Short mmCIF file of C-alpha atoms in Angstrom, two decimals:
data_model
loop_
_atom_site.label_atom_id
_atom_site.label_comp_id
_atom_site.label_asym_id
_atom_site.label_seq_id
_atom_site.Cartn_x
_atom_site.Cartn_y
_atom_site.Cartn_z
CA MET A 1 -18.14 14.46 22.70
CA ASN A 2 -20.20 15.36 25.70
CA MET A 3 -20.56 11.69 26.97
CA THR A 4 -18.74 9.43 29.26
CA GLY A 5 -18.85 5.66 28.82
CA ILE A 6 -19.61 3.12 31.43
CA ILE A 7 -19.15 -0.57 30.57
CA PHE A 8 -20.37 -3.29 32.81
CA SER A 9 -17.93 -6.30 32.36
CA ASN A 10 -19.35 -8.95 34.69
CA ILE A 11 -23.16 -8.52 34.72
CA TYR A 12 -24.03 -11.72 32.80
CA ASP A 13 -21.04 -13.92 33.94
CA ALA A 14 -23.50 -16.51 35.63
CA TYR A 15 -25.16 -17.25 32.30
CA MET A 16 -22.07 -18.27 30.40
CA GLY A 17 -21.03 -21.47 32.34
CA ASP A 18 -17.50 -22.52 32.06
CA LEU A 19 -16.52 -19.75 29.66
CA THR A 20 -16.47 -17.35 32.57
CA LYS A 21 -14.97 -19.68 35.05
CA TYR A 22 -11.54 -18.02 34.83
CA ARG A 23 -12.34 -14.80 33.17
CA THR A 24 -14.86 -11.89 33.08
CA LEU A 25 -17.61 -12.01 30.37
CA ALA A 26 -15.91 -8.95 28.82
CA SER A 27 -12.75 -10.84 27.99
CA VAL A 28 -14.49 -13.91 26.41
CA PRO A 29 -13.03 -14.51 23.05
CA PHE A 30 -15.30 -14.02 20.04
CA GLY A 31 -15.13 -14.18 16.22
CA GLY A 32 -11.58 -15.66 15.71
CA ARG A 33 -9.45 -12.78 17.16
CA TYR A 34 -11.64 -10.45 19.32
CA ARG A 35 -12.97 -10.24 22.97
CA LEU A 36 -16.52 -9.31 23.72
CA ILE A 37 -15.43 -5.92 25.15
CA ASP A 38 -13.65 -4.92 21.87
CA PHE A 39 -17.05 -4.21 20.16
CA VAL A 40 -18.49 -1.77 22.78
CA LEU A 41 -15.19 -0.15 23.38
CA SER A 42 -14.59 0.37 19.65
CA ASN A 43 -18.04 1.85 19.31
CA MET A 44 -17.31 4.37 22.01
CA SER A 45 -13.84 5.14 20.60
CA ASN A 46 -15.31 5.57 17.03
CA SER A 47 -18.05 7.93 18.61
CA GLY A 48 -15.54 10.24 20.13
CA PHE A 49 -15.60 9.34 23.80
CA ASN A 50 -12.83 10.78 25.78
CA ASN A 51 -13.33 8.77 29.11
CA VAL A 52 -14.57 5.31 29.56
CA GLY A 53 -14.90 3.50 32.99
CA ILE A 54 -15.09 -0.29 32.89
CA ILE A 55 -16.65 -1.59 36.10
CA THR A 56 -15.38 -5.12 37.17
CA LYS A 57 -16.42 -7.52 39.75
CA TYR A 58 -13.96 -10.48 39.69
CA ASN A 59 -11.78 -12.52 37.42
CA TYR A 60 -10.68 -9.34 35.59
CA GLN A 61 -6.85 -10.03 35.16
CA SER A 62 -7.31 -11.29 31.62
CA LEU A 63 -9.29 -8.03 30.85
CA ILE A 64 -6.44 -5.99 32.12
CA ASP A 65 -3.94 -7.95 30.11
CA HIS A 66 -6.09 -7.59 27.02
CA LEU A 67 -6.68 -3.86 27.27
CA GLY A 68 -3.04 -2.86 28.25
CA SER A 69 -2.77 0.86 27.66
CA CYS A 70 -5.85 0.83 25.23
CA GLU A 71 -3.54 2.31 22.47
CA GLU A 72 -5.13 0.00 19.99
CA TRP A 73 -8.43 1.77 20.58
CA ASP A 74 -6.82 5.22 20.41
CA MET A 75 -7.63 5.89 24.02
CA SER A 76 -4.18 6.17 25.59
CA ARG A 77 -3.75 9.84 24.71
CA LYS A 78 -3.61 12.74 27.32
CA ASN A 79 -7.35 13.64 26.89
CA SER A 80 -8.63 10.05 26.18
CA LYS A 81 -8.42 7.36 28.85
CA VAL A 82 -9.96 3.99 29.87
CA PHE A 83 -10.32 3.37 33.56
CA ILE A 84 -10.71 -0.06 35.25
CA LEU A 85 -13.11 0.35 38.19
CA PRO A 86 -12.74 -2.61 40.57
CA PRO A 87 -15.33 -3.45 43.38
CA PHE A 88 -15.00 -1.91 46.89
CA GLY A 89 -14.03 1.46 45.33
CA THR A 90 -16.05 3.34 48.05
CA GLY A 91 -15.46 1.05 50.96
CA GLN A 92 -18.37 -1.29 50.75
CA THR A 93 -17.56 -4.83 51.98
CA ASN A 94 -19.91 -6.83 49.68
CA VAL A 95 -19.62 -7.37 45.94
CA TYR A 96 -22.31 -5.57 44.04
CA GLN A 97 -25.64 -7.29 43.28
CA GLY A 98 -26.80 -5.17 40.46
CA LYS A 99 -25.91 -2.10 38.16
CA LEU A 100 -27.05 0.39 40.81
CA GLU A 101 -24.79 -0.89 43.44
CA ALA A 102 -22.07 -1.27 40.79
CA LEU A 103 -22.46 2.47 39.90
CA TYR A 104 -22.33 3.44 43.57
CA GLY A 105 -18.91 1.65 43.68
CA ALA A 106 -17.79 3.89 40.74
CA ILE A 107 -19.41 7.01 42.01
CA ALA A 108 -16.12 8.89 42.54
CA PHE A 109 -15.30 8.34 38.87
CA LEU A 110 -18.84 9.56 37.78
CA LYS A 111 -18.51 12.70 39.86
CA ARG A 112 -15.20 13.81 38.47
CA THR A 113 -16.16 13.28 34.85
CA LYS A 114 -16.63 16.69 33.00
CA GLU A 115 -19.17 15.34 30.43
CA LYS A 116 -22.80 15.99 30.83
CA TYR A 117 -24.10 12.69 29.81
CA ILE A 118 -23.38 9.04 30.69
CA LEU A 119 -23.79 6.28 28.20
CA MET A 120 -23.96 2.83 30.00
CA SER A 121 -23.52 -0.39 28.23
CA ASP A 122 -23.38 -4.16 28.82
CA CYS A 123 -20.70 -5.95 26.99
CA ASN A 124 -22.70 -9.15 25.93
CA VAL A 125 -24.42 -7.39 22.92
CA ILE A 126 -22.45 -7.10 19.73
CA CYS A 127 -23.23 -4.46 17.07
CA ASN A 128 -21.66 -1.50 15.23
CA ILE A 129 -23.49 1.62 16.51
CA ASP A 130 -22.80 5.31 16.36
CA TYR A 131 -23.50 6.76 19.91
CA GLU A 132 -23.53 10.31 18.54
CA LEU A 133 -26.87 9.49 16.87
CA VAL A 134 -28.19 8.18 20.20
CA LEU A 135 -27.17 11.51 21.86
CA LYS A 136 -28.87 13.50 19.05
CA GLU A 137 -32.07 11.54 19.44
CA HIS A 138 -31.88 11.96 23.28
CA LEU A 139 -31.67 15.66 22.93
CA ARG A 140 -34.35 15.79 20.41
CA SER A 141 -36.77 13.96 22.54
CA GLY A 142 -36.25 15.90 25.75
CA ALA A 143 -36.62 12.62 27.69
CA GLN A 144 -34.82 11.92 31.00
CA ILE A 145 -33.46 8.63 29.69
CA THR A 146 -32.97 7.00 26.39
CA VAL A 147 -32.98 3.30 25.81
CA VAL A 148 -31.20 1.76 22.90
CA ALA A 149 -33.32 -1.10 21.48
CA ASN A 150 -34.06 -3.15 18.26
CA ARG A 151 -36.93 -5.22 17.01
CA GLU A 152 -36.49 -9.03 16.75
CA GLU A 153 -38.70 -11.93 15.85
CA PRO A 154 -38.76 -14.61 18.66
CA ASP A 155 -37.64 -18.10 17.70
CA ASN A 156 -40.35 -19.55 19.86
CA ASP A 157 -43.27 -18.46 22.05
CA ASP A 158 -41.35 -19.02 25.31
CA GLU A 159 -38.32 -16.91 24.29
CA VAL A 160 -37.81 -13.84 26.58
CA ARG A 161 -35.68 -10.64 26.65
CA ASP A 162 -34.43 -8.83 29.76
CA PHE A 163 -36.00 -5.55 28.95
CA VAL A 164 -39.10 -5.48 26.57
CA ILE A 165 -40.73 -2.15 25.49
CA SER A 166 -44.18 -1.67 24.15
CA VAL A 167 -44.79 1.36 21.97
CA ASP A 168 -47.86 2.92 20.25
CA ASP A 169 -48.27 4.04 16.73
CA ASP A 170 -46.36 7.14 17.34
CA ASN A 171 -43.40 5.24 18.86
CA MET A 172 -44.10 6.47 22.24
CA VAL A 173 -43.36 3.98 25.16
CA THR A 174 -46.63 2.53 26.77
CA ASP A 175 -45.21 -0.26 28.81
CA ILE A 176 -41.80 -1.73 30.14
CA ALA A 177 -41.59 -5.42 31.05
CA ILE A 178 -38.50 -7.12 32.64
CA LYS A 179 -37.68 -10.67 31.58
CA HIS A 180 -40.69 -11.05 29.42
CA SER A 181 -41.80 -12.62 26.13
CA PHE A 182 -41.94 -10.44 23.08
CA THR A 183 -43.15 -10.20 19.46
CA LYS A 184 -41.77 -8.36 16.52
CA GLU A 185 -44.04 -5.48 17.44
CA ASN A 186 -42.01 -4.91 20.64
CA LEU A 187 -38.61 -3.29 21.04
CA CYS A 188 -36.06 -5.20 22.96
CA GLY A 189 -33.56 -3.23 25.06
CA MET A 190 -29.90 -3.84 24.17
CA GLY A 191 -28.43 -3.03 27.62
CA MET A 192 -27.49 0.57 26.54
CA PHE A 193 -28.83 3.61 28.36
CA LEU A 194 -28.10 7.32 28.01
CA ILE A 195 -28.86 9.56 30.97
CA GLU A 196 -27.68 12.91 32.35
CA LYS A 197 -24.85 12.56 34.84
CA ASN A 198 -26.65 14.60 37.64
CA LEU A 199 -29.75 12.69 37.43
CA LEU A 200 -27.83 9.36 37.41
CA LEU A 201 -25.83 10.39 40.54
CA HIS A 202 -29.09 11.32 42.35
CA VAL A 203 -30.69 7.99 41.26
CA VAL A 204 -27.82 5.85 42.35
CA GLU A 205 -27.46 7.47 45.90
CA GLU A 206 -31.25 7.34 46.41
CA ALA A 207 -31.61 3.73 45.35
CA VAL A 208 -28.56 2.40 47.31
CA SER A 209 -29.87 4.14 50.40
CA HIS A 210 -33.13 2.34 50.17
CA GLY A 211 -31.76 -1.24 49.28
CA ARG A 212 -32.53 -1.05 45.57
CA TYR A 213 -29.89 -2.40 43.25
CA HIS A 214 -31.45 -3.43 39.89
CA PHE A 215 -31.19 -0.57 37.45
CA GLU A 216 -33.76 -1.69 34.89
CA ARG A 217 -36.49 -2.93 37.37
CA ASP A 218 -35.85 -0.70 40.37
CA PHE A 219 -35.34 2.54 38.45
CA VAL A 220 -36.39 2.57 34.79
CA GLN A 221 -39.42 0.33 34.93
CA ARG A 222 -40.59 1.39 38.49
CA GLU A 223 -40.42 5.18 37.91
CA PHE A 224 -41.82 4.95 34.30
CA LEU A 225 -44.92 3.09 35.54
CA GLU A 226 -45.23 5.61 38.44
CA GLY A 227 -45.18 8.39 35.81
CA SER A 228 -42.08 10.16 37.27
CA LEU A 229 -39.59 9.11 34.43
CA SER A 230 -39.86 10.05 30.75
CA VAL A 231 -38.28 7.32 28.61
CA ASN A 232 -37.22 7.72 25.03
CA VAL A 233 -36.25 4.81 22.71
CA TYR A 234 -33.60 4.90 20.05
CA GLU A 235 -34.34 2.09 17.57
CA PHE A 236 -31.10 0.55 16.29
CA LYS A 237 -31.67 -1.19 12.86
CA GLY A 238 -28.34 -2.96 12.24
CA SER A 239 -27.18 -6.48 13.09
CA VAL A 240 -27.42 -7.37 16.77
CA LEU A 241 -25.78 -10.40 18.38
CA ARG A 242 -27.02 -11.05 21.86
CA ASN A 243 -24.81 -13.52 23.92
CA ARG A 244 -27.21 -14.38 26.61
CA ASP A 245 -25.84 -17.86 27.47
CA VAL A 246 -23.64 -20.65 26.13
CA PRO A 247 -25.94 -21.74 23.15
CA SER A 248 -26.51 -18.19 21.95
CA TYR A 249 -22.71 -17.50 22.13
CA PHE A 250 -21.96 -20.52 20.06
CA MET A 251 -24.68 -19.66 17.45
CA ASN A 252 -23.55 -16.00 17.22
CA ASN A 253 -20.02 -17.10 16.49
CA CYS A 254 -21.52 -19.27 13.70
CA ARG A 255 -23.44 -16.16 12.44
CA MET A 256 -20.04 -14.47 11.77
CA LEU A 257 -19.68 -16.88 8.92
CA GLN A 258 -22.68 -15.00 7.16
CA GLU A 259 -21.32 -12.34 4.80
CA ASP A 260 -24.07 -9.77 5.55
CA VAL A 261 -23.55 -9.99 9.32
CA ARG A 262 -19.76 -9.56 8.99
CA ARG A 263 -20.20 -6.61 6.73
CA ASP A 264 -22.63 -4.95 9.09
CA ILE A 265 -20.57 -5.46 12.12
CA PHE A 266 -17.13 -5.00 10.71
CA ASP A 267 -17.98 -1.72 9.04
CA PRO A 268 -14.78 -0.26 7.53
CA GLN A 269 -15.91 3.26 8.24
CA ASN A 270 -16.11 2.35 12.04
CA PRO A 271 -13.69 -0.47 12.56
CA ILE A 272 -13.69 -2.86 15.46
CA TYR A 273 -10.22 -2.79 17.17
CA THR A 274 -8.54 -5.44 19.26
CA LYS A 275 -5.15 -6.14 20.73
CA VAL A 276 -2.51 -6.38 18.05
CA ARG A 277 -0.53 -9.71 17.78
CA ASP A 278 1.97 -10.13 14.98
CA GLU A 279 1.83 -13.83 14.02
CA VAL A 280 3.10 -15.75 11.15
CA PRO A 281 0.44 -16.71 8.38
CA THR A 282 -1.67 -19.78 8.77
CA TYR A 283 -0.13 -22.89 7.07
CA TYR A 284 -2.56 -24.97 4.96
CA ASP A 285 -1.26 -28.51 4.20
CA HIS A 286 -1.87 -29.52 0.57
CA ASP A 287 -4.16 -32.32 1.75
CA CYS A 288 -6.29 -30.28 4.08
CA VAL A 289 -9.99 -29.45 3.43
CA VAL A 290 -11.29 -26.00 4.57
CA LYS A 291 -14.82 -24.94 3.88
CA ASP A 292 -16.99 -21.99 5.22
CA SER A 293 -14.70 -21.12 8.12
CA LEU A 294 -12.92 -18.12 9.69
CA ILE A 295 -9.30 -18.89 10.47
CA ALA A 296 -6.98 -16.54 12.31
CA ASP A 297 -3.25 -16.35 11.68
CA GLY A 298 -0.60 -18.52 13.12
CA CYS A 299 -2.44 -21.81 12.64
CA ARG A 300 -1.46 -25.04 11.10
CA ILE A 301 -4.26 -26.76 9.23
CA GLU A 302 -3.59 -30.25 8.07
CA GLY A 303 -6.91 -31.93 8.48
CA THR A 304 -10.61 -31.00 7.70
CA VAL A 305 -12.27 -27.87 8.99
CA THR A 306 -15.85 -26.88 8.05
CA ASP A 307 -18.23 -24.11 9.31
CA SER A 308 -15.96 -23.23 12.14
CA ILE A 309 -14.32 -20.30 14.02
CA ILE A 310 -10.63 -20.94 14.50
CA PHE A 311 -8.54 -18.69 16.71
CA ARG A 312 -4.80 -18.07 16.64
CA ASN A 313 -2.09 -20.67 16.89
CA VAL A 314 -4.55 -23.58 16.53
CA VAL A 315 -3.16 -26.91 15.29
CA VAL A 316 -5.41 -29.37 13.40
CA GLU A 317 -3.44 -32.43 12.63
CA LYS A 318 -3.86 -34.80 9.63
CA GLY A 319 -7.08 -36.97 9.67
CA ALA A 320 -8.70 -34.65 12.25
CA VAL A 321 -12.20 -33.41 11.58
CA VAL A 322 -13.55 -30.09 12.93
CA ASP A 323 -17.12 -29.38 12.07
CA HIS A 324 -19.34 -26.50 13.41
CA CYS A 325 -16.79 -25.71 16.19
CA VAL A 326 -15.53 -22.70 18.02
CA VAL A 327 -11.67 -23.40 18.75
CA MET A 328 -9.92 -20.87 20.80
CA GLN A 329 -6.22 -19.90 20.78
CA GLY A 330 -3.46 -22.46 21.21
CA THR A 331 -5.67 -25.46 20.96
CA VAL A 332 -4.17 -28.70 19.40
CA ILE A 333 -6.62 -31.36 17.72
CA HIS A 334 -4.63 -34.48 17.24
CA ALA A 335 -4.66 -36.81 14.30
CA GLY A 336 -7.96 -38.79 13.80
CA ALA A 337 -9.95 -36.81 16.29
CA ASN A 338 -13.55 -35.91 15.19
CA ILE A 339 -15.33 -33.08 16.90
CA LYS A 340 -18.64 -31.40 16.08
CA TYR A 341 -20.59 -28.70 17.72
CA THR A 342 -17.89 -28.08 20.25
CA ILE A 343 -16.35 -25.08 22.04
CA LEU A 344 -12.78 -25.46 22.98
CA ASP A 345 -11.28 -23.02 25.32
CA LYS A 346 -7.73 -21.77 25.10
CA ASP A 347 -4.82 -24.24 25.07
CA ALA A 348 -7.10 -27.44 25.14
CA GLN A 349 -6.00 -30.63 23.64
CA ILE A 350 -8.14 -33.26 21.87
CA THR A 351 -6.27 -36.62 21.85
CA GLU A 352 -5.67 -38.73 18.96
CA GLY A 353 -8.87 -40.51 17.65
CA ARG A 354 -11.24 -38.83 20.17
CA THR A 355 -14.80 -38.25 19.09
CA LEU A 356 -16.99 -35.33 20.65
CA ALA A 357 -20.48 -34.33 19.35
CA GLY A 358 -22.77 -31.75 20.81
CA SER A 359 -25.46 -29.94 19.08
CA GLU A 360 -26.29 -26.35 18.04
CA ARG A 361 -28.54 -25.81 21.19
CA ALA A 362 -26.14 -27.80 23.50
CA PRO A 363 -22.60 -27.53 22.33
CA VAL A 364 -19.89 -29.48 24.21
CA ILE A 365 -17.48 -27.18 26.13
CA ILE A 366 -13.79 -28.15 26.85
CA GLN A 367 -12.39 -25.86 29.47
CA LYS A 368 -9.08 -23.96 29.17
CA GLY A 369 -5.98 -26.14 29.27
CA ASP A 370 -7.93 -29.40 29.51
CA THR A 371 -6.71 -32.56 27.64
CA ILE A 372 -9.62 -34.86 26.48
#
């Protein structure tokens, strides 16, 4: 594989509220047993990447703990490695503001990679994609950069995307807009870009020396509109879950209850890997009620669970009701509690008889280790 991977682990931390108070976005739990980084890292592993650099900013200890030696992703071999790239790697004194500055901090890693192309990706977009197809399309097009994008129908007229592409009847790019409204006729960037290494190194050094730090706006959009950059689009047609903020994160977890979405993302031909933990099977009491939920191993379910995502080692006591919730590892919901549209972070406790009720667009968040 002639590509090196770069994963940005912190770019969207500010949009995720309390979920990223103690951790980087890349290590936010998702779907019952995974972390957000598992999806993009598994895609790179399945596509044959030998080297992947993960650019960090802060709060990345949980990410390091989760990845370990990366043997679960088959990237702990002699010729396949994952590198954690912390800030201040080139002696800069300020934490990076955008992707160009982040890449400048990782420039030593980029220079010593032997692969010709760099595939950069955010970690907030969940999909199952073959990056080899992206490379083939990039080589076919002859463009300087290829953007991975998909078509979506907006939920309302005010909905925006970070990177909106307009194309003509021949699928040629005619315009690029940043943080703009879109229609089903547009293509929406998925935070994934393929570019030749030498061009990227030149762009990063030139941009930083002129005080530019935003990759999409200060490089891709700017130079495309000036006519000095040829942009190709690879249209991805599978399921895409964008975790833009807390409500979208909550709804995307709920979308994992849809069989067609699960089948598309967890393609057995291209599996999604995660850290292996050997737990006992989940215990279901004979009086419990469970409906339309994903429940990980190691749990004890004695109450009622409906339309929810339950992580490992969660306890739902008798008489407790959990409805449309995301309940992370180690949480205990005591007898008689009634929670709805709630996200409970790790090791939280809901006391006996307590009632919590959010909504799909505004779920209640209980922070890690809190007792309510």
